[in-house]
Short mmCIF file of C-alpha atoms and ligand atoms in Angstrom, two decimals:
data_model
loop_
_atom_site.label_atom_id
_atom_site.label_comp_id
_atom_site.label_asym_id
_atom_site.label_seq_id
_atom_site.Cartn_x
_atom_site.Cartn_y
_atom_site.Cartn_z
CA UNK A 1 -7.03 15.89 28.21
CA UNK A 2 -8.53 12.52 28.01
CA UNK A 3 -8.34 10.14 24.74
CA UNK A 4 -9.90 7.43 23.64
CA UNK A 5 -7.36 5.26 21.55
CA UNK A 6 -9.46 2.27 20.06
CA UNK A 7 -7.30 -0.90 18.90
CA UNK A 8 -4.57 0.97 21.20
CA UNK A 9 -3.00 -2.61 21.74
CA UNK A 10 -2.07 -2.83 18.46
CA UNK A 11 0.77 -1.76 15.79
CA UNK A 12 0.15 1.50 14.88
CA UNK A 13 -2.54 1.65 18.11
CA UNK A 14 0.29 1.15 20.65
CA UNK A 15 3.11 3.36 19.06
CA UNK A 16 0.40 6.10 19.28
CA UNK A 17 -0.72 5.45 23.28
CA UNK A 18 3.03 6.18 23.45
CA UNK A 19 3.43 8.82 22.33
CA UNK A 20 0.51 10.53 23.02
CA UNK A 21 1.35 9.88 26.93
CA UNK A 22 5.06 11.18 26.11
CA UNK A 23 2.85 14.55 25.35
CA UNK A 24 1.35 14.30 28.66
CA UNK A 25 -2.58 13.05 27.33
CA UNK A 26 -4.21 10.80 29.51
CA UNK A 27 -5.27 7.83 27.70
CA UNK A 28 -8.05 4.91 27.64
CA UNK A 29 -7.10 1.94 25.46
CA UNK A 30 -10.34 0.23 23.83
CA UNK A 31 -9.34 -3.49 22.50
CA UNK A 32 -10.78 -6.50 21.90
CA UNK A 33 -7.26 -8.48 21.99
CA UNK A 34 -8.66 -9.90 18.61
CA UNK A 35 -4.82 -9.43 16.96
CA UNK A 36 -3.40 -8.18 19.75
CA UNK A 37 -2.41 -8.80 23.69
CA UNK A 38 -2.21 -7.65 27.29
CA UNK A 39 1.70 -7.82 26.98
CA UNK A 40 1.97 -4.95 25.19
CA UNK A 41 0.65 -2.70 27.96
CA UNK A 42 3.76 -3.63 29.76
CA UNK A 43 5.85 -2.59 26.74
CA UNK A 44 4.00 0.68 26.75
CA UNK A 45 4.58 1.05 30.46
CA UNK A 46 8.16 0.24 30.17
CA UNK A 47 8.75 3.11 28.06
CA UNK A 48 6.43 5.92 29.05
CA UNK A 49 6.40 4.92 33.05
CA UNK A 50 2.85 4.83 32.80
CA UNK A 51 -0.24 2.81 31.97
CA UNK A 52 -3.36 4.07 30.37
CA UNK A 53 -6.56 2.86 31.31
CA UNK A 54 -7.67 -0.20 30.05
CA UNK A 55 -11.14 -1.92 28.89
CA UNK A 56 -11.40 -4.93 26.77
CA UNK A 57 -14.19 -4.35 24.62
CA UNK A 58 -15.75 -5.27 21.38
CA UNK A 59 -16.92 -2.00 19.53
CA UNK A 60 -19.38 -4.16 17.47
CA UNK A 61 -21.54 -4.63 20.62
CA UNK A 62 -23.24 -1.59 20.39
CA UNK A 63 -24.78 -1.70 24.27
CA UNK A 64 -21.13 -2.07 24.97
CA UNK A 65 -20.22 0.96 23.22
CA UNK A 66 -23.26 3.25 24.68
CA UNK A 67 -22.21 1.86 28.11
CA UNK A 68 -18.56 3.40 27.73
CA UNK A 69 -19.39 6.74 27.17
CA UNK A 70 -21.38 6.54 29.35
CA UNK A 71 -18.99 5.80 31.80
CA UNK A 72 -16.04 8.27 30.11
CA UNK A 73 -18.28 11.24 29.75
CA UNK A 74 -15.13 13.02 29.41
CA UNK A 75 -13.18 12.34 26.63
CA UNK A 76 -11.80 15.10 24.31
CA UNK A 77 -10.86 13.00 21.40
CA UNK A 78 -11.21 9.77 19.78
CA UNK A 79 -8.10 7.93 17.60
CA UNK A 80 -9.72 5.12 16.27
CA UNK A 81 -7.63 2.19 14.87
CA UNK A 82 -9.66 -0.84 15.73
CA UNK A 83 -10.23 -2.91 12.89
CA UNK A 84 -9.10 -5.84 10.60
CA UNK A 85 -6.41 -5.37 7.95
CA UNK A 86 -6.07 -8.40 6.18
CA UNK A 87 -6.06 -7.89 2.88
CA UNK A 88 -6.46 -11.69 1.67
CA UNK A 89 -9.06 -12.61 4.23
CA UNK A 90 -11.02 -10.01 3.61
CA UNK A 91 -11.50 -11.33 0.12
CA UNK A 92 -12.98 -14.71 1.59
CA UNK A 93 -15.03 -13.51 4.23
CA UNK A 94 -16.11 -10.18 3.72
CA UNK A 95 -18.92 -9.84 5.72
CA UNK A 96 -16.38 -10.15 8.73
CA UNK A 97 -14.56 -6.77 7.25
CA UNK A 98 -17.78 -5.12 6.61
CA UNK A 99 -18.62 -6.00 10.49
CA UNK A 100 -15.74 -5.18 12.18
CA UNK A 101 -14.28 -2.11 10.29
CA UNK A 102 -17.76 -0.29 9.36
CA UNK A 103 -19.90 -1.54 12.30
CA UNK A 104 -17.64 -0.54 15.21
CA UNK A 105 -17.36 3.08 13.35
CA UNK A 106 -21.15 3.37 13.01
CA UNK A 107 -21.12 2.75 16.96
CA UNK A 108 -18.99 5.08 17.50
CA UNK A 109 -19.74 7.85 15.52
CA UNK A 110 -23.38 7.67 16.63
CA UNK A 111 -21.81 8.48 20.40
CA UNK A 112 -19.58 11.06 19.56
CA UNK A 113 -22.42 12.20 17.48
CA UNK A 114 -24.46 12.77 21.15
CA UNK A 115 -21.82 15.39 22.26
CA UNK A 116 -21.20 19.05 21.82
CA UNK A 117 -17.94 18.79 19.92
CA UNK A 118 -15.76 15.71 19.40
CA UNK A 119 -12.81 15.30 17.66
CA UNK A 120 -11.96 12.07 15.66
CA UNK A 121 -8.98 10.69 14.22
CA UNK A 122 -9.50 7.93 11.71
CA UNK A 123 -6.98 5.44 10.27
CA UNK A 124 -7.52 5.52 6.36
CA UNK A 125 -4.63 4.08 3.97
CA UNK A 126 -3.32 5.14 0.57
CA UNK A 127 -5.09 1.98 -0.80
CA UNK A 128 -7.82 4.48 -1.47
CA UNK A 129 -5.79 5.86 -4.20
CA UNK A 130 -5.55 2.08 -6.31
CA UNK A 131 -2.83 2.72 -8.64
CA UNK A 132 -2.63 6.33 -8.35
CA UNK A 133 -1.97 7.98 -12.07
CA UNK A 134 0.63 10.25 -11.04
CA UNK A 135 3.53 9.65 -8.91
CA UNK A 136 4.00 11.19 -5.97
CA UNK A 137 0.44 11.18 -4.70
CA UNK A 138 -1.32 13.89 -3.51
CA UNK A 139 -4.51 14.01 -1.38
CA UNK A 140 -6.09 15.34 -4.66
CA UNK A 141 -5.86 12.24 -6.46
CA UNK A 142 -9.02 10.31 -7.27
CA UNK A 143 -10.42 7.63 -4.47
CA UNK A 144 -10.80 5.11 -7.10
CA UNK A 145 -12.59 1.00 -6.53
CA UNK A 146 -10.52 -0.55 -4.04
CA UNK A 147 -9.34 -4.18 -5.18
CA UNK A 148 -10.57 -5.61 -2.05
CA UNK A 149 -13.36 -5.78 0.75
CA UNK A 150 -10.72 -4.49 3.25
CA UNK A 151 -9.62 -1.38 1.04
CA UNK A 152 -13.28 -0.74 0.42
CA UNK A 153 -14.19 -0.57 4.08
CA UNK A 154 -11.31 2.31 4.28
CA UNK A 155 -13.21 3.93 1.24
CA UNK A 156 -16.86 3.68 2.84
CA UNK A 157 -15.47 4.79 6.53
CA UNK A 158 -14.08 7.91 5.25
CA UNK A 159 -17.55 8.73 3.30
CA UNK A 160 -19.17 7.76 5.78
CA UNK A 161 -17.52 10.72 8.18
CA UNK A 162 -17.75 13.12 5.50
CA UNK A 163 -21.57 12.89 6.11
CA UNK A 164 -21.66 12.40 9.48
CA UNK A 165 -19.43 15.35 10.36
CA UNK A 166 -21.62 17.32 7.66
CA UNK A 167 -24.60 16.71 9.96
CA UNK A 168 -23.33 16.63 13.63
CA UNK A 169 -20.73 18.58 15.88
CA UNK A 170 -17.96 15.79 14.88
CA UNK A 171 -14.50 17.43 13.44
CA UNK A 172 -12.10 14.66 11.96
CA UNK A 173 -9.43 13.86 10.03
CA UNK A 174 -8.62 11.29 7.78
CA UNK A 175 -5.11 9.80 7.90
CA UNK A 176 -4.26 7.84 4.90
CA UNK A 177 -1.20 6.01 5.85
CA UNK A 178 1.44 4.42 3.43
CA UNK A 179 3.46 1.48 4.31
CA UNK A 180 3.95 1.80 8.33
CA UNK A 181 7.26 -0.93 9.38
CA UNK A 182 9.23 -0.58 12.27
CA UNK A 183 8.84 -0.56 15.96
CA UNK A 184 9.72 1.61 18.83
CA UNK A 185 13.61 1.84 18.84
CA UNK A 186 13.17 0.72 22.77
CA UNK A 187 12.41 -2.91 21.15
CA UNK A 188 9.93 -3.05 23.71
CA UNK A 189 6.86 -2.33 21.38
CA UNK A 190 6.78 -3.70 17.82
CA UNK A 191 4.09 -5.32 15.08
CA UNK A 192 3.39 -9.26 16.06
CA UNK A 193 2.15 -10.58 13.08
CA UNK A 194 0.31 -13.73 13.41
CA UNK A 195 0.48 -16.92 11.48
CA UNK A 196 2.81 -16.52 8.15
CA UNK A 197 3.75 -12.50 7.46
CA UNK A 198 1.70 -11.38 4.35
CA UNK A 199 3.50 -7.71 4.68
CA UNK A 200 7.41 -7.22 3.33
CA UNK A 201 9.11 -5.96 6.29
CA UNK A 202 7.95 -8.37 9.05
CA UNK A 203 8.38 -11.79 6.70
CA UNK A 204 12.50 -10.24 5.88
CA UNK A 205 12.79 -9.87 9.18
CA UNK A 206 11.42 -13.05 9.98
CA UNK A 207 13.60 -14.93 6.97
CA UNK A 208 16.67 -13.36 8.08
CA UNK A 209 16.55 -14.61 11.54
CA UNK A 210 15.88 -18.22 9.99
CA UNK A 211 12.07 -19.19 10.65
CA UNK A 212 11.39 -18.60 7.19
CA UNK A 213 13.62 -20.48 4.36
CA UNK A 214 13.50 -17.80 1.77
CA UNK A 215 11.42 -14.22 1.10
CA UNK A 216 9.17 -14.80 -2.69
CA UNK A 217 9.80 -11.86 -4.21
CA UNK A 218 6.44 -10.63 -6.38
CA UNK A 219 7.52 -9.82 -9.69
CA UNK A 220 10.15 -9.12 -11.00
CA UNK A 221 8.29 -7.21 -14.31
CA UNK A 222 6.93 -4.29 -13.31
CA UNK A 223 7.56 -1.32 -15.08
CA UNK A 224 10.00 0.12 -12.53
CA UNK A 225 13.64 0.82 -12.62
CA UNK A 226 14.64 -2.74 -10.91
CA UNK A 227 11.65 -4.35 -12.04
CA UNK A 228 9.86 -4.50 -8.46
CA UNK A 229 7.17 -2.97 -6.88
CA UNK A 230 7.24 0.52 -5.06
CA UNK A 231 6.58 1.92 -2.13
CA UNK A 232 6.59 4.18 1.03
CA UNK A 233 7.88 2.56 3.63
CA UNK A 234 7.04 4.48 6.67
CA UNK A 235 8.30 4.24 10.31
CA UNK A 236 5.81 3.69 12.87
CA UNK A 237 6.97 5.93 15.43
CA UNK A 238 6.88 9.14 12.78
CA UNK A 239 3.31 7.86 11.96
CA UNK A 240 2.42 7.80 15.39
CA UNK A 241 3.71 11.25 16.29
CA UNK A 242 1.59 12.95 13.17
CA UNK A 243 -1.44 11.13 15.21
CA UNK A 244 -0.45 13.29 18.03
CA UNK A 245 -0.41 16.80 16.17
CA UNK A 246 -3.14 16.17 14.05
CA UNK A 247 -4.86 15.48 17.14
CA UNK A 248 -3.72 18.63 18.77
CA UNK A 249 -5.18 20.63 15.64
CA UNK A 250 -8.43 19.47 16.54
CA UNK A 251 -8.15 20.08 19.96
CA UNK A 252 -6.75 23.62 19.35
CA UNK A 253 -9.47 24.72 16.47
CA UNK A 254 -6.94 25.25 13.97
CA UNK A 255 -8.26 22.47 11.45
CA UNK A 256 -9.95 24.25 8.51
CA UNK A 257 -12.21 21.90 8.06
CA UNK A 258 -14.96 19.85 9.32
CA UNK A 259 -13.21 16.61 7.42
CA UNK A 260 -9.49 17.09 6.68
CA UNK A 261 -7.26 14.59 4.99
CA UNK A 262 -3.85 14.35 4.75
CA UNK A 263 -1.10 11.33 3.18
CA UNK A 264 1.20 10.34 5.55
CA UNK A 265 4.26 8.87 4.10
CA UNK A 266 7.89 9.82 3.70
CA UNK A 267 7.53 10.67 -0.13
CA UNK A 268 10.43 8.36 -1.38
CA UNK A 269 9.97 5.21 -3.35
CA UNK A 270 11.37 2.13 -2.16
CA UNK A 271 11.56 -0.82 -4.50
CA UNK A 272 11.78 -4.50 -3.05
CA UNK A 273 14.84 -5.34 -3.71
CA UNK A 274 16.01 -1.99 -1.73
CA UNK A 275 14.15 -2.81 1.07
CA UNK A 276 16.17 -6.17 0.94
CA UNK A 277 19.58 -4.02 0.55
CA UNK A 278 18.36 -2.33 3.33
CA UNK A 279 17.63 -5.37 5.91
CA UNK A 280 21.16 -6.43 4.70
CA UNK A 281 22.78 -3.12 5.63
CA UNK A 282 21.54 -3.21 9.02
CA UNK A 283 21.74 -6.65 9.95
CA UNK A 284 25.23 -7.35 8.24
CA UNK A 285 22.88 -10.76 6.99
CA UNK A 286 22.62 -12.15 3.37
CA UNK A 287 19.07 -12.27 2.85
CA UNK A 288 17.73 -15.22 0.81
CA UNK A 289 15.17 -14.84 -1.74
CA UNK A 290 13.68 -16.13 -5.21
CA UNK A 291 11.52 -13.78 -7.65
CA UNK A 292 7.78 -15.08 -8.45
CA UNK A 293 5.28 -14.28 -10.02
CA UNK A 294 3.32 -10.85 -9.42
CA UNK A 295 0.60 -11.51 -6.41
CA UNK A 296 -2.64 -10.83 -7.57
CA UNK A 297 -4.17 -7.29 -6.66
CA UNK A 298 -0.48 -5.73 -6.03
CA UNK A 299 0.05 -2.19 -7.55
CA UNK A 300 3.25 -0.59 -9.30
CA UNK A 301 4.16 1.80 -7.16
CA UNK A 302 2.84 4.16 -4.67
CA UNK A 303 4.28 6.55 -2.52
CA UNK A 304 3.02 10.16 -1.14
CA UNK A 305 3.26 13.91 -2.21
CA UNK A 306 4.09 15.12 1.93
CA UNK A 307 3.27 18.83 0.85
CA UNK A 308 -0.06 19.15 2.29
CA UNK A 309 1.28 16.89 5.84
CA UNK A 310 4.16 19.01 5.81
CA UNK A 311 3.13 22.67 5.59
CA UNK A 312 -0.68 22.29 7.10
CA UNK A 313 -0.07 19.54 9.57
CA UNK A 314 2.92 20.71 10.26
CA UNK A 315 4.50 16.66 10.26
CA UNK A 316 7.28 15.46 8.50
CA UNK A 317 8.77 12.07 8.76
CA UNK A 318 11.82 12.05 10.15
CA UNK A 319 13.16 8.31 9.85
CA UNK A 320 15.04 6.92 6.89
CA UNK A 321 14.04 3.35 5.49
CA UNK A 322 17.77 2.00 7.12
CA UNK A 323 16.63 3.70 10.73
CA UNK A 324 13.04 1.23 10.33
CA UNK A 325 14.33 -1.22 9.24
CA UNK A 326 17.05 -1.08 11.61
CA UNK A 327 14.02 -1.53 14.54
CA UNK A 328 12.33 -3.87 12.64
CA UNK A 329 15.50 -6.13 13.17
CA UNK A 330 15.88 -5.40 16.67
CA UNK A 331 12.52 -6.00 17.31
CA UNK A 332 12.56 -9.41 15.64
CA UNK A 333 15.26 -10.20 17.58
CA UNK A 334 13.78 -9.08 20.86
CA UNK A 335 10.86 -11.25 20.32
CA UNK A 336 12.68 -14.22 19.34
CA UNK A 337 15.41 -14.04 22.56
C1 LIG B 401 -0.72 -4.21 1.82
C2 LIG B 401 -2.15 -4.21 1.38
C3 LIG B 401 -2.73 -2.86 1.66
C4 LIG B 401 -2.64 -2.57 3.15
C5 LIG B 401 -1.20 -2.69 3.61
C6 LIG B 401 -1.15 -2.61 5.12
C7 LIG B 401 -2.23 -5.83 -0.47
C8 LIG B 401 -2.39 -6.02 -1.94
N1 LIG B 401 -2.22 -4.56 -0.03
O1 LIG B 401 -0.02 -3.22 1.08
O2 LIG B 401 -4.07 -2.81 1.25
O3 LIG B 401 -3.12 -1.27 3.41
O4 LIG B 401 -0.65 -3.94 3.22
O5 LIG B 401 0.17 -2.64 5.55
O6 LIG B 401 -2.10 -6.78 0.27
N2 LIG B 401 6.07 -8.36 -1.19
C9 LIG B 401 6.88 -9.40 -1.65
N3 LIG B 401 6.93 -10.54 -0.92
C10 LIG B 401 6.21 -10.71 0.25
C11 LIG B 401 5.40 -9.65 0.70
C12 LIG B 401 5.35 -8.49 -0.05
O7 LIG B 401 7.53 -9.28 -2.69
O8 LIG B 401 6.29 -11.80 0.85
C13 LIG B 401 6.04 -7.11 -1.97
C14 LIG B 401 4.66 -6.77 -2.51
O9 LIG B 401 4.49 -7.29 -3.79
C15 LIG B 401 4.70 -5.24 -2.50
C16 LIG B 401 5.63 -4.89 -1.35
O10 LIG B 401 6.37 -6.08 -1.09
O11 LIG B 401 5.29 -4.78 -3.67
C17 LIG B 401 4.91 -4.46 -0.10
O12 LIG B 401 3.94 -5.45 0.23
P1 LIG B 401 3.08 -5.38 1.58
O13 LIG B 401 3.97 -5.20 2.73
O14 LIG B 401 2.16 -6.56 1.58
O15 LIG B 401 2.25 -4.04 1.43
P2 LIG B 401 1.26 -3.57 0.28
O16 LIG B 401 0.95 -4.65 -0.68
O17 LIG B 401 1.79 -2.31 -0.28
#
């Protein structure tokens, strides 16, 4: 069986060529090393003894995208991850988001679209939800505005595969992912941020091994137990592996159907200034850190009803907030050495 990962190079991308090639698929990496690098293909290698096919490519050039199919007439199923994520930016240059993360699907779709049956995998994110009424959230709960150009391009990609799989022979699922941290426990794989951290996990990591002088906390007011936000802190490599079986429901006919969509979290709440507790637990480190004011666009608290993941999918994370964060650390630390 023959995959297409696109954006393979990068966090959640390369966790997934991993373990997709643990499960014996043979794998072509699409990347266009915009947030990413060559390295990690050695990383991957390192750990699975083997090294998917490559091609650097830009899926906004549409003649580039025609020509690959053309070339890989044989692929059983697409995991697409290629796209921007940053939240911030996205807010001053949209266009860019609408470009990159709606564009390159377009192109993509319009391929798969071509053959008898494809099977697509699409990263979506609980940011879809906004702030979610009820806690824990289920798939159920209403899509509402997104706060930003990035969170709306996850809202338009999944309606925009609703339709298409509607009208062509394209089966997919939607993963909406919580908050993925971590890295393979190998420390040979891991997120490489770059420029100043704007996600938790990576800037503690970074502050406790001293590039950073203190983490700003975001508020300190929210009506939560400790005052700080909530979320669902989950570990890449359980995120990866649900890629993998969703995958292999498509593959094997058993999704229900044509679009399915499914949370993928752990389903506990972590507040901030557990997730400190945490990186202090595992590192044996004081971490330092000063409360501020609430960053614009920041909800309560989110974190995911698993029911549907766990019975239908047939997924359940198995990795406690101490076990990612414990990876995140080594993986700092790896990088740094
Ligand atoms: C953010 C994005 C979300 C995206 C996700 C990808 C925003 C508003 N949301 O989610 O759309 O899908 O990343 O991973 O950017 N925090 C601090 N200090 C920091 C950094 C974060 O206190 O220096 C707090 C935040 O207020 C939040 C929590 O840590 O409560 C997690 O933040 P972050 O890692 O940025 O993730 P989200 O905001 O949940």
């Amino acid at each position: 069986m023959k995959i297409l990962v696109t954006g393979g190079l990068g966090f959640i991308g390369s966790h997934t060529v991993v373990e997709l090639q643990n499960e014996g698929f043979d794998v072509v990496v699409i990347d266009n090393l915009s947030n990413s690098s060559e390295e990690v293909l050695k990383g991957i290698v390192t750990i699975t003894g083997k090294m998917p096919l490559f091609e650097q490519l830009d899926l906004r050039e549409k003649k580039s995208v025609e020509d690959f199919f053309k070339r890989h007439n044989d692929i059983n199923g697409v995991i697409h991850f290629a796209a921007s994520k940053a939240v911030g930016e996205s807010v001053g240059n949209p266009l860019l988001y609408y470009e990159n993360n709606i564009a390159s699907l377009i192109f993509l779709l319009q391929e798969l679209s071509k053959q008898d049956k494809a099977n697509f995998i699409f990263s979506s994110s609980c940011t879809v939800y906004g702030q979610a009424e009820e806690m824990p959230i289920t798939e159920d709960a209403p899509v509402q505005q997104p706060m930003s150009p990035y969170g709306n391009t996850k809202k338009i990609g999944e309606e925009i595969i609703n339709d298409v799989a509607k009208a062509t022979n394209i089966n997919a699922i939607l993963l909406r992912y919580f908050n993925p941290i971590g890295s393979h426990p190998s420390a040979e794989i891991g997120e490489l941020p770059i420029g100043v951290p704007q996600n938790l996990v990576p800037f503690i990591t970074q502050t406790g091994f001293g590039l950073r002088e203190e983490l700003a906390v975001f508020g300190d007011d929210y009506p939560t137990p400790d005052g700080t936000c909530i979320r669902d802190y989950i570990h890449v490599v359980d995120l990866a592996k649900a890629h993998v079986i969703a995958l292999q429901r498509l593959l094997n006919k058993k999704n229900t159907e044509k679009v399915e969509t499914f949370n993928l979290g752990t389903g506990t709440g972590s507040s901030v200034l557990e997730v400190i507790r945490s990186f202090e637990k595992v590192s044996g480190k004081k971490l330092p850190y000063k409360i501020v004011p609430r960053r614009e666009g920041d909800i309560t608290e989110a974190y995911a009803n698993t029911d549907k993941a766990n019975n239908i999918l047939g997924w359940k994370a198995q990795s406690s907030l101490d076990e990612a964060m414990e990876s995140a650390w080594k993986w700092e630390q790896k990088i740094r050495s």
